[in-house]
mmCIF file with all atom_site columns, C-alpha atoms in Angstrom:
data_model
loop_
_atom_site.group_PDB
_atom_site.id
_atom_site.type_symbol
_atom_site.label_atom_id
_atom_site.label_alt_id
_atom_site.label_comp_id
_atom_site.label_asym_id
_atom_site.label_entity_id
_atom_site.label_seq_id
_atom_site.pdbx_PDB_ins_code
_atom_site.Cartn_x
_atom_site.Cartn_y
_atom_site.Cartn_z
_atom_site.occupancy
_atom_site.B_iso_or_equiv
_atom_site.pdbx_formal_charge
_atom_site.auth_seq_id
_atom_site.auth_comp_id
_atom_site.auth_asym_id
_atom_site.auth_atom_id
_atom_site.pdbx_PDB_model_num
ATOM 1   C CA . MET A 1 1   ? -0.047  -0.030 0.046   1.00 71.00 ? 284 MET A CA 1
ATOM 2   C CA . THR A 1 2   ? 1.380   3.382  -0.952  1.00 83.00 ? 285 THR A CA 1
ATOM 3   C CA . THR A 1 3   ? 1.906   6.347  1.450   1.00 84.00 ? 286 THR A CA 1
ATOM 4   C CA . GLU A 1 4   ? -0.542  8.371  -0.440  1.00 81.00 ? 287 GLU A CA 1
ATOM 5   C CA . ARG A 1 5   ? -3.259  5.638  -0.235  1.00 80.00 ? 288 ARG A CA 1
ATOM 6   C CA . ILE A 1 6   ? -2.656  5.349  3.516   1.00 74.00 ? 289 ILE A CA 1
ATOM 7   C CA . LYS A 1 7   ? -2.954  9.140  3.950   1.00 72.00 ? 290 LYS A CA 1
ATOM 8   C CA . ARG A 1 8   ? -6.321  9.053  2.033   1.00 75.00 ? 291 ARG A CA 1
ATOM 9   C CA . ILE A 1 9   ? -7.649  6.204  4.178   1.00 73.00 ? 292 ILE A CA 1
ATOM 10  C CA . LEU A 1 10  ? -6.575  8.015  7.309   1.00 71.00 ? 293 LEU A CA 1
ATOM 11  C CA . ILE A 1 11  ? -8.220  11.171 6.260   1.00 70.00 ? 294 ILE A CA 1
ATOM 12  C CA . ASN A 1 12  ? -11.521 9.693  5.120   1.00 71.00 ? 295 ASN A CA 1
ATOM 13  C CA . ARG A 1 13  ? -12.017 7.089  7.885   1.00 73.00 ? 296 ARG A CA 1
ATOM 14  C CA . VAL A 1 14  ? -10.484 8.767  10.910  1.00 75.00 ? 297 VAL A CA 1
ATOM 15  C CA . ILE A 1 15  ? -9.664  12.497 10.619  1.00 80.00 ? 298 ILE A CA 1
ATOM 16  C CA . SER A 1 16  ? -12.616 13.678 8.690   1.00 83.00 ? 299 SER A CA 1
ATOM 17  C CA . PRO A 1 17  ? -15.328 11.865 10.732  1.00 86.00 ? 300 PRO A CA 1
ATOM 18  C CA . VAL A 1 18  ? -13.786 12.992 14.081  1.00 88.00 ? 301 VAL A CA 1
ATOM 19  C CA . TYR A 1 19  ? -13.435 16.639 12.805  1.00 89.00 ? 302 TYR A CA 1
ATOM 20  C CA . THR A 1 20  ? -17.055 16.604 11.400  1.00 91.00 ? 303 THR A CA 1
ATOM 21  C CA . SER A 1 21  ? -18.472 15.147 14.616  1.00 93.00 ? 304 SER A CA 1
ATOM 22  C CA . PHE A 1 22  ? -16.747 17.814 16.681  1.00 94.00 ? 305 PHE A CA 1
ATOM 23  C CA . ARG A 1 23  ? -18.064 20.578 14.584  1.00 95.00 ? 306 ARG A CA 1
ATOM 24  C CA . ILE A 1 24  ? -21.819 19.076 14.635  1.00 95.00 ? 307 ILE A CA 1
ATOM 25  C CA . ALA A 1 25  ? -21.644 18.828 18.425  1.00 96.00 ? 308 ALA A CA 1
ATOM 26  C CA . LYS A 1 26  ? -20.344 22.395 18.735  1.00 96.00 ? 309 LYS A CA 1
ATOM 27  C CA . TYR A 1 27  ? -23.049 23.889 16.702  1.00 97.00 ? 310 TYR A CA 1
ATOM 28  C CA . TRP A 1 28  ? -25.740 21.782 18.504  1.00 95.00 ? 311 TRP A CA 1
ATOM 29  C CA . ILE A 1 29  ? -24.432 23.175 21.861  1.00 96.00 ? 312 ILE A CA 1
ATOM 30  C CA . LEU A 1 30  ? -24.456 26.698 20.472  1.00 97.00 ? 313 LEU A CA 1
ATOM 31  C CA . SER A 1 31  ? -28.113 26.421 19.317  1.00 97.00 ? 314 SER A CA 1
ATOM 32  C CA . SER A 1 32  ? -30.496 28.518 21.357  1.00 97.00 ? 315 SER A CA 1
ATOM 33  C CA . CYS A 1 33  ? -33.941 27.195 20.008  1.00 97.00 ? 316 CYS A CA 1
ATOM 34  C CA . SER A 1 34  ? -35.605 24.999 22.595  1.00 95.00 ? 317 SER A CA 1
ATOM 35  C CA . ASN A 1 35  ? -38.760 24.367 20.690  1.00 97.00 ? 318 ASN A CA 1
ATOM 36  C CA . VAL A 1 36  ? -37.454 21.669 18.229  1.00 98.00 ? 319 VAL A CA 1
ATOM 37  C CA . THR A 1 37  ? -39.691 18.672 17.173  1.00 98.00 ? 320 THR A CA 1
ATOM 38  C CA . GLY A 1 38  ? -37.984 15.770 15.523  1.00 97.00 ? 321 GLY A CA 1
ATOM 39  C CA . THR A 1 39  ? -34.227 15.131 14.957  1.00 96.00 ? 322 THR A CA 1
ATOM 40  C CA . PRO A 1 40  ? -32.710 15.683 11.550  1.00 97.00 ? 323 PRO A CA 1
ATOM 41  C CA . ILE A 1 41  ? -29.854 13.522 10.169  1.00 97.00 ? 324 ILE A CA 1
ATOM 42  C CA . ARG A 1 42  ? -26.993 15.910 10.582  1.00 96.00 ? 325 ARG A CA 1
ATOM 43  C CA . ILE A 1 43  ? -24.185 15.262 8.057   1.00 95.00 ? 326 ILE A CA 1
ATOM 44  C CA . CYS A 1 44  ? -22.968 18.893 8.566   1.00 95.00 ? 327 CYS A CA 1
ATOM 45  C CA . PRO A 1 45  ? -23.310 21.296 11.451  1.00 97.00 ? 328 PRO A CA 1
ATOM 46  C CA . VAL A 1 46  ? -26.767 22.877 12.059  1.00 98.00 ? 329 VAL A CA 1
ATOM 47  C CA . LEU A 1 47  ? -27.342 26.090 14.233  1.00 98.00 ? 330 LEU A CA 1
ATOM 48  C CA . LEU A 1 48  ? -30.936 26.332 15.492  1.00 98.00 ? 331 LEU A CA 1
ATOM 49  C CA . ASN A 1 49  ? -31.766 29.766 16.937  1.00 98.00 ? 332 ASN A CA 1
ATOM 50  C CA . GLY A 1 50  ? -34.815 31.733 18.028  1.00 98.00 ? 333 GLY A CA 1
ATOM 51  C CA . VAL A 1 51  ? -37.845 31.496 20.361  1.00 97.00 ? 334 VAL A CA 1
ATOM 52  C CA . GLY A 1 52  ? -40.186 29.972 17.862  1.00 98.00 ? 335 GLY A CA 1
ATOM 53  C CA . THR A 1 53  ? -40.634 26.374 16.615  1.00 98.00 ? 336 THR A CA 1
ATOM 54  C CA . VAL A 1 54  ? -38.597 24.259 14.307  1.00 98.00 ? 337 VAL A CA 1
ATOM 55  C CA . ILE A 1 55  ? -40.099 21.004 13.000  1.00 98.00 ? 338 ILE A CA 1
ATOM 56  C CA . PHE A 1 56  ? -38.288 18.151 11.426  1.00 98.00 ? 339 PHE A CA 1
ATOM 57  C CA . LYS A 1 57  ? -40.495 15.423 10.210  1.00 98.00 ? 340 LYS A CA 1
ATOM 58  C CA . LYS A 1 58  ? -39.157 11.888 9.177   1.00 98.00 ? 341 LYS A CA 1
ATOM 59  C CA . SER A 1 59  ? -35.852 11.473 7.475   1.00 98.00 ? 342 SER A CA 1
ATOM 60  C CA . VAL A 1 60  ? -34.812 15.116 7.072   1.00 98.00 ? 343 VAL A CA 1
ATOM 61  C CA . THR A 1 61  ? -31.083 15.115 6.002   1.00 98.00 ? 344 THR A CA 1
ATOM 62  C CA . ILE A 1 62  ? -28.901 18.174 6.275   1.00 98.00 ? 345 ILE A CA 1
ATOM 63  C CA . GLY A 1 63  ? -25.564 18.251 4.595   1.00 97.00 ? 346 GLY A CA 1
ATOM 64  C CA . VAL A 1 64  ? -23.510 16.482 1.862   1.00 95.00 ? 347 VAL A CA 1
ATOM 65  C CA . VAL A 1 65  ? -19.885 15.300 2.277   1.00 90.00 ? 348 VAL A CA 1
ATOM 66  C CA . ALA A 1 66  ? -19.009 15.457 -1.335  1.00 83.00 ? 349 ALA A CA 1
ATOM 67  C CA . SER A 1 67  ? -20.348 19.019 -1.917  1.00 90.00 ? 350 SER A CA 1
ATOM 68  C CA . PRO A 1 68  ? -18.976 22.607 -1.545  1.00 91.00 ? 351 PRO A CA 1
ATOM 69  C CA . TYR A 1 69  ? -18.874 24.263 1.822   1.00 93.00 ? 352 TYR A CA 1
ATOM 70  C CA . PHE A 1 70  ? -18.732 20.966 3.814   1.00 92.00 ? 353 PHE A CA 1
ATOM 71  C CA . TYR A 1 71  ? -15.770 21.746 5.961   1.00 90.00 ? 354 TYR A CA 1
ATOM 72  C CA . ASN A 1 72  ? -16.133 25.468 6.602   1.00 92.00 ? 355 ASN A CA 1
ATOM 73  C CA . THR A 1 73  ? -19.837 26.309 6.869   1.00 95.00 ? 356 THR A CA 1
ATOM 74  C CA . TYR A 1 74  ? -23.074 25.256 8.675   1.00 97.00 ? 357 TYR A CA 1
ATOM 75  C CA . CYS A 1 75  ? -26.860 25.286 8.059   1.00 98.00 ? 358 CYS A CA 1
ATOM 76  C CA . TYR A 1 76  ? -28.687 28.098 9.877   1.00 98.00 ? 359 TYR A CA 1
ATOM 77  C CA . ILE A 1 77  ? -32.260 27.793 10.963  1.00 98.00 ? 360 ILE A CA 1
ATOM 78  C CA . GLU A 1 78  ? -34.003 30.531 12.933  1.00 98.00 ? 361 GLU A CA 1
ATOM 79  C CA . ALA A 1 79  ? -37.537 30.822 14.143  1.00 98.00 ? 362 ALA A CA 1
ATOM 80  C CA . ARG A 1 80  ? -37.027 34.308 15.355  1.00 96.00 ? 363 ARG A CA 1
ATOM 81  C CA . ASN A 1 81  ? -40.285 35.118 17.242  1.00 94.00 ? 364 ASN A CA 1
ATOM 82  C CA . SER A 1 82  ? -42.569 33.126 19.519  1.00 95.00 ? 365 SER A CA 1
ATOM 83  C CA . LEU A 1 83  ? -45.062 32.522 16.790  1.00 94.00 ? 366 LEU A CA 1
ATOM 84  C CA . SER A 1 84  ? -42.517 31.817 13.988  1.00 97.00 ? 367 SER A CA 1
ATOM 85  C CA . VAL A 1 85  ? -42.191 28.337 12.415  1.00 98.00 ? 368 VAL A CA 1
ATOM 86  C CA . VAL A 1 86  ? -39.760 26.620 10.234  1.00 98.00 ? 369 VAL A CA 1
ATOM 87  C CA . SER A 1 87  ? -41.076 23.263 9.212   1.00 98.00 ? 370 SER A CA 1
ATOM 88  C CA . PHE A 1 88  ? -39.516 20.504 7.035   1.00 98.00 ? 371 PHE A CA 1
ATOM 89  C CA . GLY A 1 89  ? -41.625 17.620 5.687   1.00 98.00 ? 372 GLY A CA 1
ATOM 90  C CA . ASP A 1 90  ? -40.725 14.008 5.322   1.00 98.00 ? 373 ASP A CA 1
ATOM 91  C CA . ASN A 1 91  ? -37.597 13.065 3.397   1.00 98.00 ? 374 ASN A CA 1
ATOM 92  C CA . VAL A 1 92  ? -36.303 16.654 2.780   1.00 98.00 ? 375 VAL A CA 1
ATOM 93  C CA . PHE A 1 93  ? -32.762 16.872 1.758   1.00 98.00 ? 376 PHE A CA 1
ATOM 94  C CA . ILE A 1 94  ? -30.786 20.047 2.476   1.00 98.00 ? 377 ILE A CA 1
ATOM 95  C CA . ASN A 1 95  ? -27.298 20.596 1.050   1.00 98.00 ? 378 ASN A CA 1
ATOM 96  C CA . ASN A 1 96  ? -24.627 22.605 2.790   1.00 98.00 ? 379 ASN A CA 1
ATOM 97  C CA . ASN A 1 97  ? -24.622 26.393 3.817   1.00 98.00 ? 380 ASN A CA 1
ATOM 98  C CA . ALA A 1 98  ? -28.412 26.801 3.585   1.00 98.00 ? 381 ALA A CA 1
ATOM 99  C CA . CYS A 1 99  ? -30.191 29.515 5.588   1.00 98.00 ? 382 CYS A CA 1
ATOM 100 C CA . PHE A 1 100 ? -33.846 29.565 6.765   1.00 98.00 ? 383 PHE A CA 1
ATOM 101 C CA . ILE A 1 101 ? -35.170 32.545 8.849   1.00 98.00 ? 384 ILE A CA 1
ATOM 102 C CA . SER A 1 102 ? -38.836 33.042 9.998   1.00 98.00 ? 385 SER A CA 1
ATOM 103 C CA . GLU A 1 103 ? -39.736 36.179 11.493  1.00 95.00 ? 386 GLU A CA 1
ATOM 104 C CA . GLY A 1 104 ? -43.438 36.092 10.647  1.00 93.00 ? 387 GLY A CA 1
ATOM 105 C CA . GLU A 1 105 ? -46.003 33.557 9.330   1.00 95.00 ? 388 GLU A CA 1
ATOM 106 C CA . GLY A 1 106 ? -43.494 30.764 8.793   1.00 97.00 ? 389 GLY A CA 1
ATOM 107 C CA . ILE A 1 107 ? -41.581 28.767 6.282   1.00 98.00 ? 390 ILE A CA 1
ATOM 108 C CA . TYR A 1 108 ? -43.233 25.460 5.504   1.00 98.00 ? 391 TYR A CA 1
ATOM 109 C CA . ILE A 1 109 ? -41.337 22.962 3.238   1.00 98.00 ? 392 ILE A CA 1
ATOM 110 C CA . GLY A 1 110 ? -43.285 19.834 2.026   1.00 98.00 ? 393 GLY A CA 1
ATOM 111 C CA . ALA A 1 111 ? -42.181 16.363 1.633   1.00 98.00 ? 394 ALA A CA 1
ATOM 112 C CA . ASP A 1 112 ? -39.440 15.063 -0.686  1.00 98.00 ? 395 ASP A CA 1
ATOM 113 C CA . VAL A 1 113 ? -38.031 18.507 -1.398  1.00 98.00 ? 396 VAL A CA 1
ATOM 114 C CA . LEU A 1 114 ? -34.432 18.803 -2.570  1.00 98.00 ? 397 LEU A CA 1
ATOM 115 C CA . ILE A 1 115 ? -32.540 21.959 -1.516  1.00 98.00 ? 398 ILE A CA 1
ATOM 116 C CA . GLY A 1 116 ? -29.157 22.812 -3.049  1.00 98.00 ? 399 GLY A CA 1
ATOM 117 C CA . PRO A 1 117 ? -26.144 24.463 -1.368  1.00 98.00 ? 400 PRO A CA 1
ATOM 118 C CA . SER A 1 118 ? -26.306 28.088 -0.273  1.00 98.00 ? 401 SER A CA 1
ATOM 119 C CA . VAL A 1 119 ? -30.106 28.257 -0.489  1.00 98.00 ? 402 VAL A CA 1
ATOM 120 C CA . THR A 1 120 ? -31.670 31.160 1.517   1.00 98.00 ? 403 THR A CA 1
ATOM 121 C CA . ILE A 1 121 ? -35.284 31.396 2.485   1.00 98.00 ? 404 ILE A CA 1
ATOM 122 C CA . PHE A 1 122 ? -36.890 34.393 4.432   1.00 98.00 ? 405 PHE A CA 1
ATOM 123 C CA . ASP A 1 123 ? -40.510 35.100 5.320   1.00 97.00 ? 406 ASP A CA 1
ATOM 124 C CA . SER A 1 124 ? -39.699 38.635 6.081   1.00 95.00 ? 407 SER A CA 1
ATOM 125 C CA . ASP A 1 125 ? -38.266 41.818 4.529   1.00 92.00 ? 408 ASP A CA 1
ATOM 126 C CA . PHE A 1 126 ? -36.644 42.586 7.886   1.00 89.00 ? 409 PHE A CA 1
ATOM 127 C CA . HIS A 1 127 ? -36.520 46.296 7.107   1.00 88.00 ? 410 HIS A CA 1
ATOM 128 C CA . ALA A 1 128 ? -38.888 48.700 5.483   1.00 84.00 ? 411 ALA A CA 1
ATOM 129 C CA . ILE A 1 129 ? -37.907 50.401 2.250   1.00 84.00 ? 412 ILE A CA 1
ATOM 130 C CA . ASP A 1 130 ? -38.916 53.897 3.521   1.00 86.00 ? 413 ASP A CA 1
ATOM 131 C CA . PRO A 1 131 ? -35.662 55.278 5.225   1.00 86.00 ? 414 PRO A CA 1
ATOM 132 C CA . LEU A 1 132 ? -37.646 56.851 8.136   1.00 83.00 ? 415 LEU A CA 1
ATOM 133 C CA . LYS A 1 133 ? -39.319 53.485 8.985   1.00 83.00 ? 416 LYS A CA 1
ATOM 134 C CA . ARG A 1 134 ? -36.415 51.098 8.092   1.00 83.00 ? 417 ARG A CA 1
ATOM 135 C CA . LYS A 1 135 ? -35.612 50.206 11.583  1.00 81.00 ? 418 LYS A CA 1
ATOM 136 C CA . LEU A 1 136 ? -39.213 50.266 12.824  1.00 80.00 ? 419 LEU A CA 1
ATOM 137 C CA . GLU A 1 137 ? -41.378 48.377 10.286  1.00 82.00 ? 420 GLU A CA 1
ATOM 138 C CA . LYS A 1 138 ? -41.157 45.130 8.308   1.00 85.00 ? 421 LYS A CA 1
ATOM 139 C CA . LYS A 1 139 ? -43.444 43.057 6.195   1.00 91.00 ? 422 LYS A CA 1
ATOM 140 C CA . THR A 1 140 ? -43.825 39.382 6.624   1.00 95.00 ? 423 THR A CA 1
ATOM 141 C CA . ALA A 1 141 ? -45.722 36.587 4.686   1.00 97.00 ? 424 ALA A CA 1
ATOM 142 C CA . ARG A 1 142 ? -45.748 32.856 4.724   1.00 98.00 ? 425 ARG A CA 1
ATOM 143 C CA . VAL A 1 143 ? -43.406 30.822 2.516   1.00 98.00 ? 426 VAL A CA 1
ATOM 144 C CA . GLN A 1 144 ? -44.709 27.585 1.286   1.00 98.00 ? 427 GLN A CA 1
ATOM 145 C CA . ILE A 1 145 ? -42.596 24.946 -0.701  1.00 98.00 ? 428 ILE A CA 1
ATOM 146 C CA . GLU A 1 146 ? -44.909 22.148 -1.807  1.00 98.00 ? 429 GLU A CA 1
ATOM 147 C CA . ASP A 1 147 ? -44.084 18.479 -2.227  1.00 98.00 ? 430 ASP A CA 1
ATOM 148 C CA . ASN A 1 148 ? -41.177 17.177 -4.462  1.00 98.00 ? 431 ASN A CA 1
ATOM 149 C CA . VAL A 1 149 ? -39.860 20.664 -5.420  1.00 98.00 ? 432 VAL A CA 1
ATOM 150 C CA . PHE A 1 150 ? -36.147 20.871 -6.461  1.00 98.00 ? 433 PHE A CA 1
ATOM 151 C CA . ILE A 1 151 ? -34.420 24.095 -5.501  1.00 98.00 ? 434 ILE A CA 1
ATOM 152 C CA . GLY A 1 152 ? -30.904 24.627 -7.165  1.00 98.00 ? 435 GLY A CA 1
ATOM 153 C CA . ALA A 1 153 ? -27.802 26.171 -5.660  1.00 98.00 ? 436 ALA A CA 1
ATOM 154 C CA . ASN A 1 154 ? -27.701 29.725 -4.501  1.00 98.00 ? 437 ASN A CA 1
ATOM 155 C CA . VAL A 1 155 ? -31.386 30.325 -4.793  1.00 98.00 ? 438 VAL A CA 1
ATOM 156 C CA . THR A 1 156 ? -32.944 33.076 -2.712  1.00 98.00 ? 439 THR A CA 1
ATOM 157 C CA . ILE A 1 157 ? -36.744 32.797 -1.847  1.00 98.00 ? 440 ILE A CA 1
ATOM 158 C CA . LEU A 1 158 ? -38.508 35.775 -0.334  1.00 98.00 ? 441 LEU A CA 1
ATOM 159 C CA . LYS A 1 159 ? -41.504 36.356 1.769   1.00 97.00 ? 442 LYS A CA 1
ATOM 160 C CA . GLY A 1 160 ? -45.039 35.397 0.529   1.00 97.00 ? 443 GLY A CA 1
ATOM 161 C CA . VAL A 1 161 ? -43.774 32.902 -2.085  1.00 98.00 ? 444 VAL A CA 1
ATOM 162 C CA . THR A 1 162 ? -45.519 29.645 -2.857  1.00 98.00 ? 445 THR A CA 1
ATOM 163 C CA . ILE A 1 163 ? -43.660 27.178 -5.084  1.00 98.00 ? 446 ILE A CA 1
ATOM 164 C CA . GLY A 1 164 ? -46.002 24.486 -6.545  1.00 98.00 ? 447 GLY A CA 1
ATOM 165 C CA . LYS A 1 165 ? -45.573 20.770 -6.469  1.00 98.00 ? 448 LYS A CA 1
ATOM 166 C CA . ASN A 1 166 ? -42.915 19.150 -8.555  1.00 98.00 ? 449 ASN A CA 1
ATOM 167 C CA . SER A 1 167 ? -41.422 22.451 -9.855  1.00 98.00 ? 450 SER A CA 1
ATOM 168 C CA . VAL A 1 168 ? -37.673 23.131 -10.349 1.00 98.00 ? 451 VAL A CA 1
ATOM 169 C CA . ILE A 1 169 ? -36.077 26.489 -9.401  1.00 98.00 ? 452 ILE A CA 1
ATOM 170 C CA . ALA A 1 170 ? -32.881 26.996 -11.376 1.00 98.00 ? 453 ALA A CA 1
ATOM 171 C CA . SER A 1 171 ? -29.582 27.873 -9.678  1.00 98.00 ? 454 SER A CA 1
ATOM 172 C CA . ASN A 1 172 ? -28.969 31.487 -8.721  1.00 98.00 ? 455 ASN A CA 1
ATOM 173 C CA . SER A 1 173 ? -32.645 32.490 -9.025  1.00 98.00 ? 456 SER A CA 1
ATOM 174 C CA . LEU A 1 174 ? -34.289 35.124 -6.887  1.00 98.00 ? 457 LEU A CA 1
ATOM 175 C CA . VAL A 1 175 ? -37.808 34.079 -6.162  1.00 98.00 ? 458 VAL A CA 1
ATOM 176 C CA . SER A 1 176 ? -39.989 37.051 -5.320  1.00 97.00 ? 459 SER A CA 1
ATOM 177 C CA . LYS A 1 177 ? -43.322 35.844 -6.646  1.00 98.00 ? 460 LYS A CA 1
ATOM 178 C CA . SER A 1 178 ? -45.065 32.394 -6.497  1.00 98.00 ? 461 SER A CA 1
ATOM 179 C CA . ILE A 1 179 ? -44.277 29.756 -8.970  1.00 98.00 ? 462 ILE A CA 1
ATOM 180 C CA . PRO A 1 180 ? -47.038 27.244 -10.036 1.00 98.00 ? 463 PRO A CA 1
ATOM 181 C CA . ALA A 1 181 ? -46.726 23.435 -9.946  1.00 98.00 ? 464 ALA A CA 1
ATOM 182 C CA . ASN A 1 182 ? -44.996 21.395 -12.612 1.00 98.00 ? 465 ASN A CA 1
ATOM 183 C CA . VAL A 1 183 ? -42.787 24.074 -14.073 1.00 98.00 ? 466 VAL A CA 1
ATOM 184 C CA . ILE A 1 184 ? -39.070 24.894 -14.485 1.00 98.00 ? 467 ILE A CA 1
ATOM 185 C CA . ALA A 1 185 ? -38.488 28.485 -13.363 1.00 98.00 ? 468 ALA A CA 1
ATOM 186 C CA . GLY A 1 186 ? -35.318 30.617 -13.120 1.00 98.00 ? 469 GLY A CA 1
ATOM 187 C CA . GLY A 1 187 ? -33.690 34.034 -13.294 1.00 98.00 ? 470 GLY A CA 1
ATOM 188 C CA . ASN A 1 188 ? -33.692 37.320 -11.369 1.00 97.00 ? 471 ASN A CA 1
ATOM 189 C CA . PRO A 1 189 ? -36.630 37.739 -11.045 1.00 97.00 ? 472 PRO A CA 1
ATOM 190 C CA . CYS A 1 190 ? -37.518 34.237 -11.220 1.00 98.00 ? 473 CYS A CA 1
ATOM 191 C CA . LYS A 1 191 ? -39.923 33.441 -14.152 1.00 98.00 ? 474 LYS A CA 1
ATOM 192 C CA . ILE A 1 192 ? -41.429 30.300 -15.681 1.00 98.00 ? 475 ILE A CA 1
ATOM 193 C CA . ILE A 1 193 ? -39.067 28.762 -18.332 1.00 98.00 ? 476 ILE A CA 1
ATOM 194 C CA . LYS A 1 194 ? -41.080 25.720 -19.316 1.00 97.00 ? 477 LYS A CA 1
ATOM 195 C CA . GLU A 1 195 ? -43.714 23.225 -18.110 1.00 97.00 ? 478 GLU A CA 1
ATOM 196 C CA . ILE A 1 196 ? -42.814 19.768 -16.822 1.00 96.00 ? 479 ILE A CA 1
ATOM 197 C CA . SER A 1 197 ? -44.889 17.024 -18.240 1.00 89.00 ? 480 SER A CA 1
ATOM 198 C CA . VAL A 1 198 ? -46.113 14.664 -15.607 1.00 77.00 ? 481 VAL A CA 1
#
């Protein structure tokens, strides 16, 4: 066996799992949200913050080893206010470096949804456009991702958006308006590109 092969085996079977386990434990300890239902499969670190509720239904997986940002980022989930909810349905798969923040009516993700790396979902503007009200007012609205949606890498989804069942959102899209079921959509702003035949 070559020295290079021994090194690879050592990294893959010993060093990487120990390092990753330490990071996962660290972020779990640093999490402040106590209203958590269910337990996700944590492949990468997850930080859960806020006084609201985070719900993980069956077989929610967070993180991918063979994907960007695995060793240097974490997934951030915040239910900021007492009535805020971030809910993940059965068999949801979330890639590395995702961010979900609910400050209002909540973020609800259906079953069998695939979420790419560096996806961001907000149910709030966080600050008003009017400079005089910027620190005082914010608009919020529920975000709903229906079953079997595929969200590509680096997508941002804003407040009030519903993405219909089976739809695909192309990488690097900014989704500011709802997208119907069974379509491929993309761009900034995100628009329907074509229908998916089912």
